[in-house]
Amino acid sequence: DLRWQSHVLGAVDCALWDAKARKAGQSVAEISAIGRLGKKVPCYVSMISLDIDGPNSQEIAEALYHLGFWGQKWDLPEGPESGASGLDRNLTRIKKLREVLPEGRLMIELHRRWTPAYLRAFVDKMGDINITWFEDPFPVNHTRNYLTFGAGGTTICLGEKLNSPNAFAPFLEAGNFVLQPDIIACGGYTAARY
């Protein structure tokens, strides 16, 4: 199974990078291109384990915004099985977050549960609500759906379930994609760099 082979390769590759860094008395970041370039990596906070409908979700979102995180990622609990009324409830959830995050980056995690039709309906109804990206809207093997939405101007984030550098190839030069590889799953730090 290629998926497990890439995990084994990734674990070995990351261990080798760690050994190289330890031998040099540095961190992996310091011996990699990121460290040498002196770049800072912006961090966002993932709120997917917090109930977006909870009584304190707006207060928590506002507090995290003021702590200076680059952005926030929230989970929308309803998908195509909830129909048009679920879509409207999802929009209401996003509007409530936008009330306290008027300028902050807001990302939506979809856990590969949505259909192209449902995402299109959601995007069409959003109006001027700014979403930084939609993460993993479709099953990982639905490359054509990802490419269609990315080419259409909707920013899509994916990558944690892609298990080789070749799996990223269709997305590298096409459309609006944010690629976030799982370092172990894609074959290690060496593979992820390319």
C-alpha atoms as one frame of an Amber mdcrd trajectory, in Angstrom:
protein
   0.000   0.000   0.000   1.641   3.224  -1.230   0.073   5.262   1.569   1.892
   3.304   4.286   5.110   3.178   2.288   5.145   6.979   2.133   4.511   7.133
   5.904   7.498   4.874   6.581   9.669   6.856   4.173   8.477  10.099   5.755
   9.292   8.931   9.275  12.803   7.860   8.228  13.381  11.081   6.271  12.302
  13.278   9.195  14.504  11.273  11.570  17.488  11.823   9.251  16.839  15.586
   9.103  16.576  15.637  12.888  19.864  13.714  13.237  21.584  16.113  10.825
  20.314  19.116  12.774  21.325  17.664  16.134  24.807  16.893  14.829  25.096
  20.528  13.701  23.716  21.783  17.037  20.835  23.499  15.249  17.138  23.021
  14.616  15.759  21.546  11.403  14.439  25.019  10.572  17.936  26.467  10.915
  19.514  23.969   8.524  16.676  24.214   6.010  15.963  26.944   3.503  13.361
  28.485   5.806  15.900  29.020   8.565  18.588  30.347   6.251  16.195  32.863
   4.746  15.174  34.123   8.173  11.487  33.882   7.323   8.797  33.875   9.949
   6.015  31.348   9.511   2.548  32.775  10.117   0.404  30.609  12.381  -3.323
  30.229  12.499  -5.373  28.643  15.237  -7.567  25.652  14.456 -10.901  25.788
  16.210 -12.381  22.662  14.617 -12.767  20.898  17.969 -14.780  23.796  19.406
 -18.528  23.861  18.829 -19.135  26.773  16.477 -22.680  26.951  17.903 -21.396
  27.089  21.479 -22.414  29.992  23.704 -18.890  31.451  23.808 -17.687  30.856
  20.244 -17.882  34.526  19.238 -16.071  35.674  22.385 -13.353  33.049  21.873
 -12.933  34.025  18.212 -12.602  37.693  19.152 -10.091  36.942  21.930  -7.953
  34.843  19.581  -8.034  37.602  16.983  -6.675  40.060  19.561  -3.916  37.605
  20.522  -2.503  38.165  17.045  -2.999  34.855  15.260  -2.681  35.114  11.465
  -6.132  33.549  11.113  -8.684  31.094  12.461  -9.995  27.839  11.032 -13.494
  26.740  12.015 -15.556  23.675  11.203 -19.020  23.886   9.694 -21.055  20.998
  11.095 -23.615  20.667   8.328 -23.165  19.476   4.779 -25.206  18.345   1.785
 -27.265  15.922   3.884 -28.770  18.961   5.668 -30.021  20.487   2.430 -30.784
  24.161   1.870 -31.741  24.791   5.504 -28.349  23.448   6.661 -26.607  25.656
   4.122 -28.459  28.673   5.516 -27.500  27.709   9.090 -23.854  27.422   7.987
 -24.050  30.915   6.480 -25.507  32.256   9.725 -22.600  30.705  11.638 -20.065
  32.398   9.370 -21.859  35.743   9.617 -21.723  35.545  13.424 -17.970  34.921
  13.305 -17.517  37.760  10.838 -19.264  40.128  13.276 -16.274  39.741  15.639
 -13.645  39.075  12.943 -14.328  41.837  10.436 -10.748  41.867   9.141  -9.256
  38.595  10.347  -8.547  35.644   8.104 -11.236  32.993   8.358 -10.762  29.489
   6.994 -13.397  26.779   6.828 -12.614  23.071   7.392 -14.995  20.771   5.517
 -13.493  17.308   6.226 -14.024  16.037   2.654 -17.828  15.933   3.232 -19.177
  18.450   0.738 -20.200  18.044  -2.882 -19.328  20.482  -5.671 -22.982  21.543
  -5.893 -23.169  22.276  -2.169 -19.928  24.255  -2.151 -21.037  26.220  -5.228
 -24.380  27.045  -3.553 -22.566  28.143  -0.389 -20.074  30.326  -2.266 -22.888
  31.881  -4.325 -24.886  32.751  -1.183 -21.888  34.149   0.752 -22.076  37.479
  -1.031 -19.317  39.729   0.269 -18.339  37.475   3.198 -14.599  36.949   2.859
 -13.349  33.390   3.415  -9.577  32.914   3.127  -9.927  29.284   2.042 -12.115
  26.196   2.151 -10.122  23.226   3.404 -10.657  19.703   2.097 -14.170  20.157
   0.710 -14.173  16.939  -1.356 -12.813  13.411  -1.031  -9.075  13.384  -1.735
  -9.396  11.459  -5.008 -11.769  14.034  -6.578  -8.951  15.933  -8.280 -11.172
  17.315 -11.048 -13.556  18.910  -8.529 -10.632  20.536  -6.711  -9.149  21.850
  -9.949 -12.519  23.180 -11.143 -13.074  25.220  -7.981  -9.474  26.392  -7.770
  -9.578  27.581 -11.382 -12.889  29.332 -10.704 -11.418  31.688  -8.124 -12.387
  29.880  -4.913  -9.286  29.322  -2.792  -9.033  25.693  -1.773  -6.670  24.233
   0.805  -5.640  20.597   0.717  -2.690  18.311   1.101  -2.702  16.466   4.377
  -4.047  13.300   2.709  -1.847  13.476  -0.405   0.866  10.850  -0.083   3.586
  11.696  -2.587   5.142  14.710  -4.286   3.462  13.600  -7.528   0.045  13.860
  -5.882   0.646  17.617  -5.475   1.638  18.148  -9.119  -1.833  18.991 -10.512
  -2.279  21.739  -7.912   1.115  23.443  -8.044   0.419  25.579 -11.095  -3.362
  25.516 -11.290  -5.787  27.912  -9.679  -6.011  29.158  -6.135  -4.600  26.475
  -3.873  -3.016  26.493  -0.454  -1.037  23.275  -0.111  -0.423  21.942   3.381
   1.340  18.599   3.201   1.451  16.220   6.115   5.231  15.897   6.320   5.137
  12.221   7.295   2.353  11.206   4.876   3.948  12.767   1.791   7.319  11.089
   2.248   9.161  13.409   4.611  10.652  16.871   4.671  12.806  16.191   1.615
   9.765  15.266  -0.494   7.677  18.159   0.827  10.326  20.697  -0.186   9.846
  19.806  -3.822
